[in-house]
PDB file of C-alpha atoms in Angstrom:
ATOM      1  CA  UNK A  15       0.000   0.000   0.000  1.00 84.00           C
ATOM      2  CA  UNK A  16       1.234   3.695  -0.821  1.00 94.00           C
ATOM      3  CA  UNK A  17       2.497   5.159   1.966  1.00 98.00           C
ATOM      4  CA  UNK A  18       2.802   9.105   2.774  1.00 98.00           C
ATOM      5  CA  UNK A  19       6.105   9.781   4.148  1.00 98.00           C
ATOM      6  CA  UNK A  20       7.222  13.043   5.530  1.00 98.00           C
ATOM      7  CA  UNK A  21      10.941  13.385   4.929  1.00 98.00           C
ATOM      8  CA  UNK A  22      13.170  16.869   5.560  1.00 98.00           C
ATOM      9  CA  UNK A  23      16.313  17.834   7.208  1.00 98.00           C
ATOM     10  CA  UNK A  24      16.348  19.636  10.211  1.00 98.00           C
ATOM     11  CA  UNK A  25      18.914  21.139  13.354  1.00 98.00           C
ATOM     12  CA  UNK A  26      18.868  19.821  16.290  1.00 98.00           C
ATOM     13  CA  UNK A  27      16.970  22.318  17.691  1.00 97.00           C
ATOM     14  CA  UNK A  28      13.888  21.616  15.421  1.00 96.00           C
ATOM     15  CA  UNK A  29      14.483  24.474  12.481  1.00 97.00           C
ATOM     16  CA  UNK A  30      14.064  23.034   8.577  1.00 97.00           C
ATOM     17  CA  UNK A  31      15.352  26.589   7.491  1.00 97.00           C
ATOM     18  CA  UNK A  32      17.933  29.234   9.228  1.00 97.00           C
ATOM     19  CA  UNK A  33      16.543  32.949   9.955  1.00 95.00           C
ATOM     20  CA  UNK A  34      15.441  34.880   6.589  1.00 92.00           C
ATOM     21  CA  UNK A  35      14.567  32.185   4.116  1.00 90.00           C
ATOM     22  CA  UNK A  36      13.499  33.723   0.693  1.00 85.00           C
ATOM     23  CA  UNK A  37      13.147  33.190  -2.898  1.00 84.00           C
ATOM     24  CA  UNK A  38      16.822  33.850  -3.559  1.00 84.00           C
ATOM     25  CA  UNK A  39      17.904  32.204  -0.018  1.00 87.00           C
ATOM     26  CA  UNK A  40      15.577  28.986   0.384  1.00 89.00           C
ATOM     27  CA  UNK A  41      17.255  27.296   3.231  1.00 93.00           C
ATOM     28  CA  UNK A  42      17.573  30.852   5.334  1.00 95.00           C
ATOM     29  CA  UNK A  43      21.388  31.915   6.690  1.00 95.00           C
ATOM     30  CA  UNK A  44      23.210  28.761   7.350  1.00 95.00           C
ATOM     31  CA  UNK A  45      20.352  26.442   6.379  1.00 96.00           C
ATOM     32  CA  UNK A  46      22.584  24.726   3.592  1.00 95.00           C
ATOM     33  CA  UNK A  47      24.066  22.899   6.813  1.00 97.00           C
ATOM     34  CA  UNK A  48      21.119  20.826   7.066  1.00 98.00           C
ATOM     35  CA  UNK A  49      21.968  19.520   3.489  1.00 96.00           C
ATOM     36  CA  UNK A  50      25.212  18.190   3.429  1.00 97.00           C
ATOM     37  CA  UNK A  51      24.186  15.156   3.978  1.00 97.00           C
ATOM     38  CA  UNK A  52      22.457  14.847   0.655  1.00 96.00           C
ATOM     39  CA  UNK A  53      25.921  16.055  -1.069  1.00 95.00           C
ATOM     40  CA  UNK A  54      28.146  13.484   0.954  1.00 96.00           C
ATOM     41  CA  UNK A  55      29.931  10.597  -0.274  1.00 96.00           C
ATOM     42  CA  UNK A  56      29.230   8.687   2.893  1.00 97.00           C
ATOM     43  CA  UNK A  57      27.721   4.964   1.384  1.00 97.00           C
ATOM     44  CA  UNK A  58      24.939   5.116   3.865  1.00 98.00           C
ATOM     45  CA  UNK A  59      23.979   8.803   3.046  1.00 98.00           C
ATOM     46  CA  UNK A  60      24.446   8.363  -0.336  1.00 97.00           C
ATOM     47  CA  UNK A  61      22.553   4.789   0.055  1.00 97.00           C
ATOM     48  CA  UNK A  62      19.268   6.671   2.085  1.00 97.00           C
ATOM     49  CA  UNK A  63      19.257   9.139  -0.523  1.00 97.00           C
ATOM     50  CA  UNK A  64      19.026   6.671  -3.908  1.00 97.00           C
ATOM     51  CA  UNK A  65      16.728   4.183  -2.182  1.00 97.00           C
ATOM     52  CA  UNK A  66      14.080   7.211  -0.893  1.00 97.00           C
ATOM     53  CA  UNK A  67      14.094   9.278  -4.548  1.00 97.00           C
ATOM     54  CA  UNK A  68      13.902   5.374  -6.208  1.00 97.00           C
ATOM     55  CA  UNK A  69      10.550   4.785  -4.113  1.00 97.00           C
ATOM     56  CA  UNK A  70       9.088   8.018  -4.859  1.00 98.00           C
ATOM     57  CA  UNK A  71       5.998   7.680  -7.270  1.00 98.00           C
ATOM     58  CA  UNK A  72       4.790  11.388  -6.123  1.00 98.00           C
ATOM     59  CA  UNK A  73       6.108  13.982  -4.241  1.00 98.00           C
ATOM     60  CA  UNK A  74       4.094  17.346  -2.413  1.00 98.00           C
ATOM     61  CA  UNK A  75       5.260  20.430  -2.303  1.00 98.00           C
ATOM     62  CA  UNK A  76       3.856  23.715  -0.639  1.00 97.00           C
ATOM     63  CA  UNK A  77       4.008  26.795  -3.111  1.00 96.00           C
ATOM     64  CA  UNK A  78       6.572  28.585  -1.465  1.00 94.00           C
ATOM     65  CA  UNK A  79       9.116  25.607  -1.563  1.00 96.00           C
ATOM     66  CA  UNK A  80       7.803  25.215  -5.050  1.00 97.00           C
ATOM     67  CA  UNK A  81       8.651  28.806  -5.847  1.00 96.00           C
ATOM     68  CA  UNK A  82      11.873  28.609  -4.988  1.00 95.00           C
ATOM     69  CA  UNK A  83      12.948  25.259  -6.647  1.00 96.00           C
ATOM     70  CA  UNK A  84      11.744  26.770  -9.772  1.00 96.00           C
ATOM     71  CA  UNK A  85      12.909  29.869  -9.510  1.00 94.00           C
ATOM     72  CA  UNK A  86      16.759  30.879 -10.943  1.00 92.00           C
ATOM     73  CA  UNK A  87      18.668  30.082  -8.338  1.00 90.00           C
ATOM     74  CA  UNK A  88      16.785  26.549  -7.967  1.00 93.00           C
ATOM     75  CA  UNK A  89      16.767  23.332  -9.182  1.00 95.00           C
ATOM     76  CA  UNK A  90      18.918  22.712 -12.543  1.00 91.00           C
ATOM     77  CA  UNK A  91      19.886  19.692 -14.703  1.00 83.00           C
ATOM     78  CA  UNK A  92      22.827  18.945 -11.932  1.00 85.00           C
ATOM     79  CA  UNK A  93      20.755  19.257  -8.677  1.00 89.00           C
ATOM     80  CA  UNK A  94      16.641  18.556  -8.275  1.00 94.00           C
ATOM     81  CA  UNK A  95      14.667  16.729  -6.362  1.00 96.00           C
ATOM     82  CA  UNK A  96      17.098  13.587  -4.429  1.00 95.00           C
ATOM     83  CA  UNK A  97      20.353  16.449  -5.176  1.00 91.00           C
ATOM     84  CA  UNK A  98      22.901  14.566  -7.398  1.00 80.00           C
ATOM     85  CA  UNK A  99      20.296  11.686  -7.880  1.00 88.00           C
ATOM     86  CA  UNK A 100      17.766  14.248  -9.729  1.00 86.00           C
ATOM     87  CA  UNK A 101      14.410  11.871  -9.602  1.00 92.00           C
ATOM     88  CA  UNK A 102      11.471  12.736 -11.559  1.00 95.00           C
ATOM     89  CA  UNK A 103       8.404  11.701 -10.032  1.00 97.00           C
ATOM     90  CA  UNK A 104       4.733  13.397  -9.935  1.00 98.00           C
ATOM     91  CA  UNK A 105       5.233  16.904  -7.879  1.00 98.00           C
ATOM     92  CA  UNK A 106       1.879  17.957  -6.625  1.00 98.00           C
ATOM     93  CA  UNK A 107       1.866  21.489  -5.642  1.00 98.00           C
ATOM     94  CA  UNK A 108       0.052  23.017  -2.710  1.00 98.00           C
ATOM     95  CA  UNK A 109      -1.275  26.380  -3.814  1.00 98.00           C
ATOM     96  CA  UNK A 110      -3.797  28.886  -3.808  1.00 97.00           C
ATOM     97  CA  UNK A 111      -3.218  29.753  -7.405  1.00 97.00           C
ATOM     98  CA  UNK A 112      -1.651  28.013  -9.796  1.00 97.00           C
ATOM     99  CA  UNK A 113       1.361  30.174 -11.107  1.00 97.00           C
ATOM    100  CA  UNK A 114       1.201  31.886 -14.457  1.00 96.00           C
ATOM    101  CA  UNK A 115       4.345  30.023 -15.775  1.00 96.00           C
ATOM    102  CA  UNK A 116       6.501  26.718 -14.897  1.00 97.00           C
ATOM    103  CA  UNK A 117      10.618  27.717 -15.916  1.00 97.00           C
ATOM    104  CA  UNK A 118      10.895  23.415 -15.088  1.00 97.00           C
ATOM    105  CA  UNK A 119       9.066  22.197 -17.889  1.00 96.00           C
ATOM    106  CA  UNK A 120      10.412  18.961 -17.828  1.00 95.00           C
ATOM    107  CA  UNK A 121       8.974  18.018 -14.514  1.00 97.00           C
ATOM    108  CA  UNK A 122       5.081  16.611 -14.150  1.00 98.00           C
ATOM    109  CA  UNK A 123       3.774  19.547 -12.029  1.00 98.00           C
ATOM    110  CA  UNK A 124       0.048  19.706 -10.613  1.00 98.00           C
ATOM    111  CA  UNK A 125      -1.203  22.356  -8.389  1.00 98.00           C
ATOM    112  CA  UNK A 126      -3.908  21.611  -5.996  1.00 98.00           C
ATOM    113  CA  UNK A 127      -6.113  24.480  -5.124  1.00 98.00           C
ATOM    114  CA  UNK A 128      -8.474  22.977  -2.650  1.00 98.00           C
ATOM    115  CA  UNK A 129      -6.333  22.275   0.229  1.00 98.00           C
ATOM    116  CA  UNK A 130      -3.291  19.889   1.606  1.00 98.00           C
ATOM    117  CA  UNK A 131      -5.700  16.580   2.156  1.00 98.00           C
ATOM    118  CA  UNK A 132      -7.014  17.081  -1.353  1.00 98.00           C
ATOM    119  CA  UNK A 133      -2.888  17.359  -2.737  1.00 98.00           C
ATOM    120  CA  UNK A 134      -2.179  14.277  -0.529  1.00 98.00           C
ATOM    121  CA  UNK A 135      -4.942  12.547  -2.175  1.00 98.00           C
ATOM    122  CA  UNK A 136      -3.537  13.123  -5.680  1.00 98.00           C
ATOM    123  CA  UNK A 137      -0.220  12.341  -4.883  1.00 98.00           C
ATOM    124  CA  UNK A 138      -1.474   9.100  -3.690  1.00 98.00           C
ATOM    125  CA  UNK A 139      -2.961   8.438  -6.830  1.00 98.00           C
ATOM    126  CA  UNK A 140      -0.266   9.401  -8.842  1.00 98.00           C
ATOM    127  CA  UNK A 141       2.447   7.184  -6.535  1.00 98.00           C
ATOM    128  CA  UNK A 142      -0.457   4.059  -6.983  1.00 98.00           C
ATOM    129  CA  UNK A 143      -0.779   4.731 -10.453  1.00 97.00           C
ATOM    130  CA  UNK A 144       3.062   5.013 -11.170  1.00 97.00           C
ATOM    131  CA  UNK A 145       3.477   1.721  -9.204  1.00 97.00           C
ATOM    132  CA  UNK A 146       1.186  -0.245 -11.366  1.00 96.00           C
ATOM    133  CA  UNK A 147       3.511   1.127 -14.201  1.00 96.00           C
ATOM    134  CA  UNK A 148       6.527   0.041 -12.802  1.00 95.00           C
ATOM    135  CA  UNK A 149       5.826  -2.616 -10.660  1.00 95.00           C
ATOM    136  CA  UNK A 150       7.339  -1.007  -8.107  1.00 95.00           C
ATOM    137  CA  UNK A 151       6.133  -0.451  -4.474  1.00 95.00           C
ATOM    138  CA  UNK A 152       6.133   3.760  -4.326  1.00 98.00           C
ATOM    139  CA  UNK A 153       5.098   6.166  -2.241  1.00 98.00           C
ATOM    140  CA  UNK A 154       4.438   9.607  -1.821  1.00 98.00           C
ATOM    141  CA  UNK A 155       6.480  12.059  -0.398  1.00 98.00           C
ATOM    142  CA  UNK A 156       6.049  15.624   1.513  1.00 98.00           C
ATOM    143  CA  UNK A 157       8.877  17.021   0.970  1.00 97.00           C
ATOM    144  CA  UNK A 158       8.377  20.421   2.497  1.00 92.00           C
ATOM    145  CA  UNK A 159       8.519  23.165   3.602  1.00 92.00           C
ATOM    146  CA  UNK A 160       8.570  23.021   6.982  1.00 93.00           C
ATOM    147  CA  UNK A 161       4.866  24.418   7.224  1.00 93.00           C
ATOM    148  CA  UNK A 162       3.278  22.236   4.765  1.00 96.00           C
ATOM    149  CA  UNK A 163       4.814  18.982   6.489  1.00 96.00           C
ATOM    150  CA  UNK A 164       3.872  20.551  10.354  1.00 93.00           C
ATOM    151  CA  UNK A 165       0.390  20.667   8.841  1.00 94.00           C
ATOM    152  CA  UNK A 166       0.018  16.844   7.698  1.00 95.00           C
ATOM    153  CA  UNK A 167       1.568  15.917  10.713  1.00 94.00           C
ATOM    154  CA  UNK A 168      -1.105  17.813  12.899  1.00 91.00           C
ATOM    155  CA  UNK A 169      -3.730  16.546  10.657  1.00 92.00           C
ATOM    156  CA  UNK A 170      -2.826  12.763  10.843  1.00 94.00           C
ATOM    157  CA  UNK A 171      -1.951  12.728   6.842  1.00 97.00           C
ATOM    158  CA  UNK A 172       1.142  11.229   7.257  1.00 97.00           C
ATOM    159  CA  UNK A 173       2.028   7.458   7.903  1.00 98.00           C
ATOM    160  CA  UNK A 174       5.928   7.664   8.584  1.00 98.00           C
ATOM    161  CA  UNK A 175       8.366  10.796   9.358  1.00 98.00           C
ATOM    162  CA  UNK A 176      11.848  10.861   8.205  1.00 98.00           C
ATOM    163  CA  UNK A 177      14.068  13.054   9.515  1.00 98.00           C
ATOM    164  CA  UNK A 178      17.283  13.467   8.625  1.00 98.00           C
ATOM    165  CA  UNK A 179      19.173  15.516  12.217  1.00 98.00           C
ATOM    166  CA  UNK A 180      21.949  17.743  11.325  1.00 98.00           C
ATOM    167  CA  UNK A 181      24.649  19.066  13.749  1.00 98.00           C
ATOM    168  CA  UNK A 182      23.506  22.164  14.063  1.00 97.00           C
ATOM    169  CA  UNK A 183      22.181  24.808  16.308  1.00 97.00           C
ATOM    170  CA  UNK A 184      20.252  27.546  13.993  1.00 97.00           C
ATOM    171  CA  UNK A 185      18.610  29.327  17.237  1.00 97.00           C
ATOM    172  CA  UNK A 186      16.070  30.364  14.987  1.00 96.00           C
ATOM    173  CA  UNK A 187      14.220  29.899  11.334  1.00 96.00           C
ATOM    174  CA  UNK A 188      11.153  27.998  10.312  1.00 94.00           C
ATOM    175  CA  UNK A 189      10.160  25.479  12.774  1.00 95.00           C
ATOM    176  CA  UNK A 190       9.115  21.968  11.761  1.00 94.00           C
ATOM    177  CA  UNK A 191       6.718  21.359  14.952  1.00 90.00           C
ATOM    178  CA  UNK A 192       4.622  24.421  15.910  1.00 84.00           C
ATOM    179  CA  UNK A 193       1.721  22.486  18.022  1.00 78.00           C
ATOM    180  CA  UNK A 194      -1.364  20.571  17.120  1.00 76.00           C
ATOM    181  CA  UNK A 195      -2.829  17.464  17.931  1.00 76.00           C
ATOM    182  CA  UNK A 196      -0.222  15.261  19.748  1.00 81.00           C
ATOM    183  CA  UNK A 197       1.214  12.174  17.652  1.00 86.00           C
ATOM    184  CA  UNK A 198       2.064   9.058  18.521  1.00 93.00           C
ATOM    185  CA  UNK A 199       5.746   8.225  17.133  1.00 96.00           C
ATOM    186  CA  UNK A 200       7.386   4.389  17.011  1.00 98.00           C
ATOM    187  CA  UNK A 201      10.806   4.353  16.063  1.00 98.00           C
ATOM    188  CA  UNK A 202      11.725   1.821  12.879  1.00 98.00           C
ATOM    189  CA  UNK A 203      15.347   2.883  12.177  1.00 98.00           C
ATOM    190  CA  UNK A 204      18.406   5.066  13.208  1.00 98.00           C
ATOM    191  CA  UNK A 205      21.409   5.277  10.963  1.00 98.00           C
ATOM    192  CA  UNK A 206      24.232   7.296  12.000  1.00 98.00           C
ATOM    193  CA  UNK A 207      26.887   8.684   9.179  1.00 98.00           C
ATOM    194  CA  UNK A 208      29.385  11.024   9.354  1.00 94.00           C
ATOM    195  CA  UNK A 209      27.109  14.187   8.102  1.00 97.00           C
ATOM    196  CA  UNK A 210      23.799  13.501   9.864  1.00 98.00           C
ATOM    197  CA  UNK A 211      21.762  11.163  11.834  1.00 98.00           C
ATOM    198  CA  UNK A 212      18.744   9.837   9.848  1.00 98.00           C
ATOM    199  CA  UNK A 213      15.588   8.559  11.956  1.00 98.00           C
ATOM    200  CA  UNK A 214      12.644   7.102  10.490  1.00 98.00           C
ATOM    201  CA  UNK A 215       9.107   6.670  12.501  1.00 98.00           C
ATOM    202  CA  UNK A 216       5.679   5.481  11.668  1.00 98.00           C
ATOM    203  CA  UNK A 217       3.322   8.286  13.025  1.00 97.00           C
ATOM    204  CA  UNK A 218       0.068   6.286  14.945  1.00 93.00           C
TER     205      UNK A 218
END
């Protein structure tokens, strides 16, 4: 069965972005420390980072995340969704309006207007419908930001939380937990690396 897994970097003091994130400074000041992980060449980072883009049939995005991987300082031919693996699943876009034009035309984008439970559904679909085409098991991914993931998490959308916990201290930026309803965590895996400690839960 498709799964939707929440999966993001964050500090160890619970930020997914330094202070000041923007359009030309998506990860905030001193946010690209939570990433360098994703450009190691430790096996097991590089391993966690091939086998999550290879099960990814569908992947949600809110639109100011989306905004910034497609804008020109974003995402290129090098360095997209996965970093240096560049996977190209389904990327369902959280939104209130669609944008007037895509610079990432080679990507599959849909933008939901009608809410984050609506996108989840359609990304499930898409990750179902890809796995029938394959004959793969996929899933579907929420891959941020920060807000958009806090937000499945407090509405019991998600079925299992990655996180992937940089050494750092940020002292501020965007936090990944901000309240709601309380959530039950059970604790599948912990691999430790040289760049980051990744932890995986199913969310009850």
């Amino acid at each position: 069965m498709t799964r939707i897994i929440a999966d993001i970097s964050v500090s160890l003091d619970g930020f997914v972005t330094g202070p000041d994130p923007g359009p030309d400074n998506g990860l905030g000041t001193g946010g690209e420390a939570l990433h360098t992980w994703a450009f190691s060449e430790d096996p097991d980072d590089r391993r966690i980072l091939r086998e999550a883009t290879a099960r990814s049939g569908a992947v949600i995005l809110g639109r100011r995340l989306f905004d910034i991987v497609d804008g020109p300082n974003g995402w290129d031919d090098t360095t997209g969704y996965g970093a240096g693996e560049v996977g190209k699943p389904a990327f369902i876009v959280v939104t209130s309006s669609p944008p007037k034009s895509v610079r990432l035309t080679d990507l599959d984008w849909t933008f939901i207007t009608t809410g984050l439970p609506d996108a989840v559904t359609a990304a499930r679909e898409r990750a179902e419908a890809a796995s029938s085409t394959s004959g793969k098991d996929l899933d579907a991914f929420l891959m941020g930001g920060g807000a958009t993931i806090g937000a499945a998490l407090a509405a019991g959308l998600v079925d299992e939380l990655t996180l992937h916990l940089a050494p750092v201290v940020l002292g501020t930026g965007t936090p990944l937990f901000t309240g709601g309803a309380p959530r039950t965590l059970v604790q599948r895996s912990v691999t430790s690396t040289t760049t980051v400690t990744h932890l995986t839960y199913d969310v009850l």
